[in-house]
CSV table of N, CA and C and ligand atoms in Angstrom, one decimal:
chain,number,residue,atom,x,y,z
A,219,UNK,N,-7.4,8.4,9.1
A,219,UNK,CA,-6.2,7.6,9.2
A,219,UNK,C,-6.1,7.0,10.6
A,220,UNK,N,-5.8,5.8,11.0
A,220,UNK,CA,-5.5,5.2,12.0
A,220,UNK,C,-4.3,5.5,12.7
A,221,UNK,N,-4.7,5.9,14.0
A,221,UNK,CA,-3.5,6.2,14.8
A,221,UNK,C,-3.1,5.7,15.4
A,222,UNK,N,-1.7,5.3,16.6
A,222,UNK,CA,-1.5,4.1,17.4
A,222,UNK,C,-1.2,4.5,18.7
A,223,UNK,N,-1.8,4.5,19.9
A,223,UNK,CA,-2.0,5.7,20.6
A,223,UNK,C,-0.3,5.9,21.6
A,224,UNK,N,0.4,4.7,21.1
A,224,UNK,CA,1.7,4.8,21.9
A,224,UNK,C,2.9,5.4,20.9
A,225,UNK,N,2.5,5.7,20.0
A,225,UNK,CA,3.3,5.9,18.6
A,225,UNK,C,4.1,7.4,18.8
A,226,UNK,N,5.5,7.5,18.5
A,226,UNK,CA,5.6,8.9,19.1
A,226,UNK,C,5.7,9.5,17.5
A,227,UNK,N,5.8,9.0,16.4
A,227,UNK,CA,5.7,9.2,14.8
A,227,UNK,C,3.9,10.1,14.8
A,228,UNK,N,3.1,8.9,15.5
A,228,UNK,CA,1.4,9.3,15.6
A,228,UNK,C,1.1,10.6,16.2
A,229,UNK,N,1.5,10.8,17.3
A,229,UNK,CA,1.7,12.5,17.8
A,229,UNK,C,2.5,12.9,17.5
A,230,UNK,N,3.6,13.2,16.4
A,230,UNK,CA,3.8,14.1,15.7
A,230,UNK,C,3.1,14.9,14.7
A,231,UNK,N,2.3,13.6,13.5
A,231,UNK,CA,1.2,13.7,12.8
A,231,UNK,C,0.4,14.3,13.5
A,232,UNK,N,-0.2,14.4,15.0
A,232,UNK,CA,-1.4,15.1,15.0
A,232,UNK,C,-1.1,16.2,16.2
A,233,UNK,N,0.4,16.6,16.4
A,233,UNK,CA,0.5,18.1,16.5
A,233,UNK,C,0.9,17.8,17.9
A,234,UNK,N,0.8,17.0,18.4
A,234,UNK,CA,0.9,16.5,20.3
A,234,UNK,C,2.6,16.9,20.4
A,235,UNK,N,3.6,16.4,19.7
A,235,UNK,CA,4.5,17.2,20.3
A,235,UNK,C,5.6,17.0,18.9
A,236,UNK,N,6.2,18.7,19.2
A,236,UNK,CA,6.6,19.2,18.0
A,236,UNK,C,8.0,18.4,17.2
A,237,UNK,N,8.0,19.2,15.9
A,237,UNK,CA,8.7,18.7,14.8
A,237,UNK,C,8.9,19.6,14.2
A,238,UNK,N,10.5,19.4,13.3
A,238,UNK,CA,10.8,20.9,12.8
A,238,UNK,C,10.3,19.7,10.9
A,239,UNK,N,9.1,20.2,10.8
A,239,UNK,CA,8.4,19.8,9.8
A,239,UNK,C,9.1,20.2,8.4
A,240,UNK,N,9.0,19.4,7.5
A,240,UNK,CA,9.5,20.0,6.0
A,240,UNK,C,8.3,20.3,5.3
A,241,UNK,N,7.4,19.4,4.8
A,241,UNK,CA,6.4,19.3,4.0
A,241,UNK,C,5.3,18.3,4.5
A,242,UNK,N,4.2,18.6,3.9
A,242,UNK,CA,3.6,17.3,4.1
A,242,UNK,C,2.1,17.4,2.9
A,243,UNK,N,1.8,16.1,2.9
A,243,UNK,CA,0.3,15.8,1.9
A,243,UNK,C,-0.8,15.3,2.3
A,244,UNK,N,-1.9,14.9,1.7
A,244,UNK,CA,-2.7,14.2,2.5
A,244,UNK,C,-2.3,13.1,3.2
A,245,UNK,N,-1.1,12.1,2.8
A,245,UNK,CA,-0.5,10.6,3.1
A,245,UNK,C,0.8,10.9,3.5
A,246,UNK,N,1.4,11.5,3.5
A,246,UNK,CA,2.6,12.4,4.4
A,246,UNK,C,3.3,13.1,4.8
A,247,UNK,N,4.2,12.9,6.1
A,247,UNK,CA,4.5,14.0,6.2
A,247,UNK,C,6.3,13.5,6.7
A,248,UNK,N,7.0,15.0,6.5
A,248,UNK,CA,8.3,15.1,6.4
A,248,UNK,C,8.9,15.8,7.1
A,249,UNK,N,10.1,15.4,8.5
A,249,UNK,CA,10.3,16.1,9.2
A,249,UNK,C,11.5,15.6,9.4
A,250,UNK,N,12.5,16.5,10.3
A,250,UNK,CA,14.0,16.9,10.7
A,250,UNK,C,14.0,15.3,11.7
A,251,UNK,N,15.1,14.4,11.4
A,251,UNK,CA,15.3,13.8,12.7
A,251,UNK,C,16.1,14.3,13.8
A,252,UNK,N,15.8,14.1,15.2
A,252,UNK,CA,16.1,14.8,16.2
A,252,UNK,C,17.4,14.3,16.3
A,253,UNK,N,18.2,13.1,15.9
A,253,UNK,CA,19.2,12.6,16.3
A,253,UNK,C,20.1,12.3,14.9
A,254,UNK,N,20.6,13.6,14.1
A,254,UNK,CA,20.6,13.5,13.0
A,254,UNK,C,22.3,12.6,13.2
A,255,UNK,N,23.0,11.7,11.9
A,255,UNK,CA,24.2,11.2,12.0
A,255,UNK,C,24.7,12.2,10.8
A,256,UNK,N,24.4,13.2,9.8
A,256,UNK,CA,24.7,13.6,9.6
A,256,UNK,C,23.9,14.9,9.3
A,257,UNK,N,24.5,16.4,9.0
A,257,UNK,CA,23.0,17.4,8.6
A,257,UNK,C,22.3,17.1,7.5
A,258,UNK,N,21.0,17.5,7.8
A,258,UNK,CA,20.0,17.2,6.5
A,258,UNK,C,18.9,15.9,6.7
A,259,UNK,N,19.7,15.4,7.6
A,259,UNK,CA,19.0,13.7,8.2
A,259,UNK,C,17.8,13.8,8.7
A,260,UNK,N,16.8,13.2,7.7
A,260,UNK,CA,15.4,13.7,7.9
A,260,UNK,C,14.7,12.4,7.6
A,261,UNK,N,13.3,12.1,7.9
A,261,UNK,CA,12.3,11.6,7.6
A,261,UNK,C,10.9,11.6,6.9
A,262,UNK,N,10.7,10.4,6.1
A,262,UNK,CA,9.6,10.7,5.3
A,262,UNK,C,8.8,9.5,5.7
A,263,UNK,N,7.3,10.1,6.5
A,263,UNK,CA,6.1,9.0,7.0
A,263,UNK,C,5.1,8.9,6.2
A,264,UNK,N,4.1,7.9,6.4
A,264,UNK,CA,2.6,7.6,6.2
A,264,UNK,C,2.1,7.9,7.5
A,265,UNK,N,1.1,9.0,6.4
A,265,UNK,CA,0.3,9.6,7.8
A,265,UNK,C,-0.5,8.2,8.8
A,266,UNK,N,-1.1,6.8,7.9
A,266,UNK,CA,-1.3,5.8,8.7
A,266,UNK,C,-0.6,5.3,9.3
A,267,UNK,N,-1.1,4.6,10.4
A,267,UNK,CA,0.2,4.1,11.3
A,267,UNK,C,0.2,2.4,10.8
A,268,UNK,N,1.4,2.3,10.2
A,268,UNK,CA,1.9,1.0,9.6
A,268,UNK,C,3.1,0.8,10.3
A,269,UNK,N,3.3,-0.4,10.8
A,269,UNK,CA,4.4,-0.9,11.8
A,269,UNK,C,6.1,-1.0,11.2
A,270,UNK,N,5.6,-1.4,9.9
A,270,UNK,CA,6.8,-1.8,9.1
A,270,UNK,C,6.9,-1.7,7.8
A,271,UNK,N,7.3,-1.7,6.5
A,271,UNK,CA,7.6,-2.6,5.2
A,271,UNK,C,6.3,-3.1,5.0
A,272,UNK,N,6.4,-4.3,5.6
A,272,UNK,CA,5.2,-5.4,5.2
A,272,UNK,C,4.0,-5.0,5.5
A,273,UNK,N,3.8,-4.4,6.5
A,273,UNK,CA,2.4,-3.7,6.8
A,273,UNK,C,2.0,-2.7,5.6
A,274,UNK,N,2.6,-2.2,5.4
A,274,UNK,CA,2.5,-1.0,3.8
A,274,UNK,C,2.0,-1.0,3.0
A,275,UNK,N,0.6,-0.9,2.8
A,275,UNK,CA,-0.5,-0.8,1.5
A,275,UNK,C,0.5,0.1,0.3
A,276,UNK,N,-0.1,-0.8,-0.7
A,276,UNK,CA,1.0,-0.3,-2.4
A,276,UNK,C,0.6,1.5,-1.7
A,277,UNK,N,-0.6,2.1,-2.2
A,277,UNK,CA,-1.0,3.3,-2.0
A,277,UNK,C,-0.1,4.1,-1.1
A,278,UNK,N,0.4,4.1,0.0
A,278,UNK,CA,1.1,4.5,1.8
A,278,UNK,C,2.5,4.5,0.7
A,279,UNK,N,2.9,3.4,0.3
A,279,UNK,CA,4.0,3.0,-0.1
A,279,UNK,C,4.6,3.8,-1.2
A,280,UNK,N,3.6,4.3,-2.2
A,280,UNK,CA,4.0,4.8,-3.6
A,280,UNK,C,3.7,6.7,-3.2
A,281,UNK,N,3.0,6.9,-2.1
A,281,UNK,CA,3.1,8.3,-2.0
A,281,UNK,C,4.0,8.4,-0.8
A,282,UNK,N,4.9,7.5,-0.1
A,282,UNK,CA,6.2,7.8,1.0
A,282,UNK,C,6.8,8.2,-0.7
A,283,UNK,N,7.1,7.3,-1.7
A,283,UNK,CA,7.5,7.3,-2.2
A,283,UNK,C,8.3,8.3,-3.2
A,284,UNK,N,6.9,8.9,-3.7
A,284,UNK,CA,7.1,10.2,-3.7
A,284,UNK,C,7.7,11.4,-3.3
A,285,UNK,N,7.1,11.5,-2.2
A,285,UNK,CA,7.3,12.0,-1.2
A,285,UNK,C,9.1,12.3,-0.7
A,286,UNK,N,9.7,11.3,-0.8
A,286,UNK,CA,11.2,10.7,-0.3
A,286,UNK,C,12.0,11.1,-1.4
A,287,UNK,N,11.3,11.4,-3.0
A,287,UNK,CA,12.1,11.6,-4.0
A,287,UNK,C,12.2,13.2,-3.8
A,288,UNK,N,10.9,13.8,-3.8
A,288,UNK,CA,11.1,15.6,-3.7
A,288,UNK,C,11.6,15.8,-2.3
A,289,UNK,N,11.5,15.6,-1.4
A,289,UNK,CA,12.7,15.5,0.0
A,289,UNK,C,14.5,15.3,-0.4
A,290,UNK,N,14.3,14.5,-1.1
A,290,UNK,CA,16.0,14.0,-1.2
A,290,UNK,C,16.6,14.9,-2.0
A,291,UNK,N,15.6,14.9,-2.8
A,291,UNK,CA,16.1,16.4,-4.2
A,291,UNK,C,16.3,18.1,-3.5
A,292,UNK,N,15.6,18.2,-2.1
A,292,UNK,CA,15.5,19.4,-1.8
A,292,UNK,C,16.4,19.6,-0.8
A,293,UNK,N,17.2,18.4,0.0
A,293,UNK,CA,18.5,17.9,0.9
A,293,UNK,C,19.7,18.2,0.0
A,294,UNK,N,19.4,17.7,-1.5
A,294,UNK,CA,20.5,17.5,-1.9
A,294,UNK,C,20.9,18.9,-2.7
A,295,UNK,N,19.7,19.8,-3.0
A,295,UNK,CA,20.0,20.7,-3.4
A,295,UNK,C,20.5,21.6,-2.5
A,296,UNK,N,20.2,22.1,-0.8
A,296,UNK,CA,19.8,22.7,-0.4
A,296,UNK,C,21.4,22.6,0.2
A,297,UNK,N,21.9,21.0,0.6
A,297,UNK,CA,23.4,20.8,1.5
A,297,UNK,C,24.5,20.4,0.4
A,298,UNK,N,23.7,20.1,-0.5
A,298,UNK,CA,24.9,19.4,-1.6
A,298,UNK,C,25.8,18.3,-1.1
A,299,UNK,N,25.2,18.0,-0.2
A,299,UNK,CA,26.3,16.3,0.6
A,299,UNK,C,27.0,15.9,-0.5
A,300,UNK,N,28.0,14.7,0.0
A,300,UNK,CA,28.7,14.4,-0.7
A,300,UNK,C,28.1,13.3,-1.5
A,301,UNK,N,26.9,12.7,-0.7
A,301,UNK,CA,26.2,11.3,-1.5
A,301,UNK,C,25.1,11.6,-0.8
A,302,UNK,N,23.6,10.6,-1.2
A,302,UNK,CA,22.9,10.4,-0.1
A,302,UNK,C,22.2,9.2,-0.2
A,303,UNK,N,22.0,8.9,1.0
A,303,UNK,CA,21.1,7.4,1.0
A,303,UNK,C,19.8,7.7,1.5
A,304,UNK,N,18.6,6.3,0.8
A,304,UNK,CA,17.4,6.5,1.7
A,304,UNK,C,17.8,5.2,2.3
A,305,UNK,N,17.2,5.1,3.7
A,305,UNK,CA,17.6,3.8,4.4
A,305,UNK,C,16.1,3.4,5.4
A,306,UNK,N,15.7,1.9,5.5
A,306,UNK,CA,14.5,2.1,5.9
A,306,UNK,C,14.9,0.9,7.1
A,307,UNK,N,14.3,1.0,7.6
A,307,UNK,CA,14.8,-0.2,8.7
A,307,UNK,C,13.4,-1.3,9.1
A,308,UNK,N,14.0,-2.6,8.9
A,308,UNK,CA,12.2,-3.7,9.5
A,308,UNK,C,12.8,-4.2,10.5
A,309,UNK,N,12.5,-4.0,11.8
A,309,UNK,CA,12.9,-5.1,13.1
A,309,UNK,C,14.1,-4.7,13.9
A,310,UNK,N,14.5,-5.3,14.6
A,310,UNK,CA,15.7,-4.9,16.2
A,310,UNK,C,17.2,-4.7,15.0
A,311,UNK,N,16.9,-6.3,14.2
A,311,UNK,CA,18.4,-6.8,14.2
A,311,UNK,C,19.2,-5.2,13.0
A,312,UNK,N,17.5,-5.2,11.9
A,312,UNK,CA,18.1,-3.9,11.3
A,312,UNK,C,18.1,-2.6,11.7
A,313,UNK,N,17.7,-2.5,12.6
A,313,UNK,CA,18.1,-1.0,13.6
A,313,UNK,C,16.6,-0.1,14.0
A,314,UNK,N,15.6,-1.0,13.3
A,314,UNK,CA,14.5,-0.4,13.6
A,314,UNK,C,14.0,0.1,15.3
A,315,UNK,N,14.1,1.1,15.6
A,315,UNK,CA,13.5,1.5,17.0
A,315,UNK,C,12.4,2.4,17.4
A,316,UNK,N,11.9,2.5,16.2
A,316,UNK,CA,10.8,3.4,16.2
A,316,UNK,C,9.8,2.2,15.0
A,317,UNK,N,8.4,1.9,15.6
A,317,UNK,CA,7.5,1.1,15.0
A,317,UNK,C,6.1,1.7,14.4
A,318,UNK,N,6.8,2.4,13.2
A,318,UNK,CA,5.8,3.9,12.2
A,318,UNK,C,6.8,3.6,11.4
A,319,UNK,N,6.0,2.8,10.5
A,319,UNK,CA,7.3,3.0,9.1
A,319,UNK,C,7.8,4.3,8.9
A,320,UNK,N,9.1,4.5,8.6
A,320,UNK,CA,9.6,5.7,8.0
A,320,UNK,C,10.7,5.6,6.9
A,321,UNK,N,11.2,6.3,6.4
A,321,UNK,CA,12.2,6.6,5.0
A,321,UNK,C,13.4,7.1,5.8
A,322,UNK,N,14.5,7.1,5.9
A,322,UNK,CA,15.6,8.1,6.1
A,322,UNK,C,16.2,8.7,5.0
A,323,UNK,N,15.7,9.8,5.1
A,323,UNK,CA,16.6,10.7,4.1
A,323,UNK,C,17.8,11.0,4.6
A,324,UNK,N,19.6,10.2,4.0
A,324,UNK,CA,20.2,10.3,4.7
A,324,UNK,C,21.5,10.7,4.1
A,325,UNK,N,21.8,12.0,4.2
A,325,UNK,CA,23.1,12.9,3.4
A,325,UNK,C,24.3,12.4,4.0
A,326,UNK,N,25.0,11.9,3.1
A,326,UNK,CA,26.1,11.3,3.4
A,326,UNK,C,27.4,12.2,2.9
A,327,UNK,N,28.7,11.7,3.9
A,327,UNK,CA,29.8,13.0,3.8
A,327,UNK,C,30.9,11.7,3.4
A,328,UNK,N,31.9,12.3,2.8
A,328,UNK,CA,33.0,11.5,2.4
A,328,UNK,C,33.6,10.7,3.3
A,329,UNK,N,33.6,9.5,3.3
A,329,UNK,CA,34.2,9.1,4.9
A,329,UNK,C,33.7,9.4,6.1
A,330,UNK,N,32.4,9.4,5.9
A,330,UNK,CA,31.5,9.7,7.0
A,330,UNK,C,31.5,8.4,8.4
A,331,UNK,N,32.0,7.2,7.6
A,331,UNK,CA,31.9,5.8,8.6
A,331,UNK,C,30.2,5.7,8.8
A,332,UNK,N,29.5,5.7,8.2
A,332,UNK,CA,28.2,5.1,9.0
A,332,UNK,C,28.2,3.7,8.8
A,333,UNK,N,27.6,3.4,9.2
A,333,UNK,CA,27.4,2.2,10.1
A,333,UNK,C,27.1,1.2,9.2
A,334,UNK,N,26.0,1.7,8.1
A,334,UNK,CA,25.5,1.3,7.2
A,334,UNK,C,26.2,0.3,5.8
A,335,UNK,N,27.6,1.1,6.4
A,335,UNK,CA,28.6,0.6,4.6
A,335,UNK,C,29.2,-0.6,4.8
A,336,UNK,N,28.9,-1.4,4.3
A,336,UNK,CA,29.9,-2.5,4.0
A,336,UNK,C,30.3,-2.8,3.1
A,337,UNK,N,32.2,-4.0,3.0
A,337,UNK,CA,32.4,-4.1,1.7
A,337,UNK,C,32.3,-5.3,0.7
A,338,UNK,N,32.4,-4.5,-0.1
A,338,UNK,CA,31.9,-5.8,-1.2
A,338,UNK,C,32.6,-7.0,-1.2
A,339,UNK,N,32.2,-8.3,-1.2
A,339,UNK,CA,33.1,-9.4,-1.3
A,339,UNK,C,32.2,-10.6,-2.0
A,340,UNK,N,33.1,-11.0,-2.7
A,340,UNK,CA,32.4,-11.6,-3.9
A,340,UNK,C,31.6,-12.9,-3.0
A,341,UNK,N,30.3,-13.0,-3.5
A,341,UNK,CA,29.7,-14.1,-3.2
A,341,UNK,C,29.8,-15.6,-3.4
A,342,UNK,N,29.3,-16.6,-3.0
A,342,UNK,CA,29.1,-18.1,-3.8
A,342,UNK,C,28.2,-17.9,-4.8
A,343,UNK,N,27.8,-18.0,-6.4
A,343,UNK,CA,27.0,-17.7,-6.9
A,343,UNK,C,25.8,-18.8,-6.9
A,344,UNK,N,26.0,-19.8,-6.5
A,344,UNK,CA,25.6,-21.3,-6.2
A,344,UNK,C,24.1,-20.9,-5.0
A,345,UNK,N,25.1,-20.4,-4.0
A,345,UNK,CA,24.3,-19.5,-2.8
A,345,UNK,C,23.0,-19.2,-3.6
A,346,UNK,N,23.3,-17.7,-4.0
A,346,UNK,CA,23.0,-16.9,-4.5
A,346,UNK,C,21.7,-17.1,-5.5
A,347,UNK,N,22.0,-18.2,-6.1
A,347,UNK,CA,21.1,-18.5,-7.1
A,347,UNK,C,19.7,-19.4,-6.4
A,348,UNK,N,20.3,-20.0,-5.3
A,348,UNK,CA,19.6,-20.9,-4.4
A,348,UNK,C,18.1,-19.8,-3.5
A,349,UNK,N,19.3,-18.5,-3.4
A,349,UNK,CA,18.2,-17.9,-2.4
A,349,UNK,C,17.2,-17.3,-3.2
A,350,UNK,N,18.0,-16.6,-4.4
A,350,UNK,CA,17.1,-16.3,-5.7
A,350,UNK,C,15.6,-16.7,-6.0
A,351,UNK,N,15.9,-18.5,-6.1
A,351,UNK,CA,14.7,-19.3,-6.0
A,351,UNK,C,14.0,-19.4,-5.0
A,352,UNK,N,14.1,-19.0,-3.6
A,352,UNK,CA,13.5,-19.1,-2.9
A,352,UNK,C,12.6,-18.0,-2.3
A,353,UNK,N,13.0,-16.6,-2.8
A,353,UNK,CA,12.5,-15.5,-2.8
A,353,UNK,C,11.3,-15.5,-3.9
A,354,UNK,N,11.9,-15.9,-5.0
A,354,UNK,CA,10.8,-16.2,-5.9
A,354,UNK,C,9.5,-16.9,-6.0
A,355,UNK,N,9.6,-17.8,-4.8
A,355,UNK,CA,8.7,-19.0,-4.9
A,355,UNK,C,7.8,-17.7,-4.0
A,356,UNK,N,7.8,-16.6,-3.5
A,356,UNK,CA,7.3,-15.8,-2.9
A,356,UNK,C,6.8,-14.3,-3.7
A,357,UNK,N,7.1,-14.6,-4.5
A,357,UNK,CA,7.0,-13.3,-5.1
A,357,UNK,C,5.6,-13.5,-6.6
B,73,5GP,P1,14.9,3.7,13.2
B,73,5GP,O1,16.0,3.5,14.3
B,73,5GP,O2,13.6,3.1,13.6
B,73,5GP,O3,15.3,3.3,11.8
B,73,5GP,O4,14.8,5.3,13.1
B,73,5GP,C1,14.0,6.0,14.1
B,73,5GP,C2,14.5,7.4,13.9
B,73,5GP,O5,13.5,8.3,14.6
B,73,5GP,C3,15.8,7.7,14.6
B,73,5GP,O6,16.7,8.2,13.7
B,73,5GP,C4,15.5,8.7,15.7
B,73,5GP,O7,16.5,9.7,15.8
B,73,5GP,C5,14.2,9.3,15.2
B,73,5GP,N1,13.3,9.8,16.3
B,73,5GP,C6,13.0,9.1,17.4
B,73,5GP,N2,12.2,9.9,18.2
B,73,5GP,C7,12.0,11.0,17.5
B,73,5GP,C8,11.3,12.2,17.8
B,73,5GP,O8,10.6,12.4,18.8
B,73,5GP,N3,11.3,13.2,16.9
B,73,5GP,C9,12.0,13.1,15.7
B,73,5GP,N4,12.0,14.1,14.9
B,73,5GP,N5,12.8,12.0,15.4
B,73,5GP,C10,12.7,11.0,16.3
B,74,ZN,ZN1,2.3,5.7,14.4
């Protein structure tokens, strides 16, 4: 696996400095975030060091994947939160601060306020169908 030698996700994977670890596989691994917003608030990596989303071989991608599903199931059994989100972040503007793709496994409480919620308000569908097409021309 490729490591990134300024990565602090990269020395966690190879033991340089600790983590209160959950699980892990050949492709990853799952551990406590140190700055949890609520308990249970954990993350699920690719043992390769991939910057973002887009960097993400399908492979990296489909065993976080996994990965994030038996984590979330064992959060949700374990705290019974009131909800839970997985939340993943690409770049400044979405909150990304750490550049190691990761998953947030993230237990949510009733009126918790995170940051994350916004409300629903009805769209232009005009918009909507415009950007549709334009995503598509990419896909
Ligand atoms: P991001 O802001 O990139 O979506 O999320 C990065 C996450 O990594 C943050 O929630 C932050 O608390 C967590 N984090 C940053 N440094 C460390 C660390 O050294 N150990 C652990 N366990 N989590 C970290
Ligand atoms: Zn890394």
């Amino acid at each position: 696996m490729t490591a990134h030698a300024d990565c602090i996700f990269c020395k966690i994977i190879a033991g340089d400095i600790p983590a209160f670890k959950l699980c892990e596989d050949d492709d990853t691994l799952s551990f406590m975030d140190i700055n949890p917003y609520n308990d249970g608030h954990c993350l699920v990596i690719p043992k390769g060091h991939y910057e973002n989303l887009y960097a993400m071989p399908d492979d990296a991608m489909a065993a976080v994947s996994i990965a994030t599903r038996k984590v979330a199931a064992a959060v949700n059994a374990a705290l019974e939160p009131d909800g839970l989100n997985l939340v993943q972040a690409n770049g400044p503007a979405a909150g990304q601060s750490v550049y190691h793709f990761h998953m947030h496994v993230f237990p949510r409480k009733t009126d918790d306020k995170a940051w994350m919620n916004w409300r629903f308000a009805p769209g232009d569908m005009d918009r909507i169908g415009q950007i549709a097409e334009q995503i598509r021309a990419h896909l």
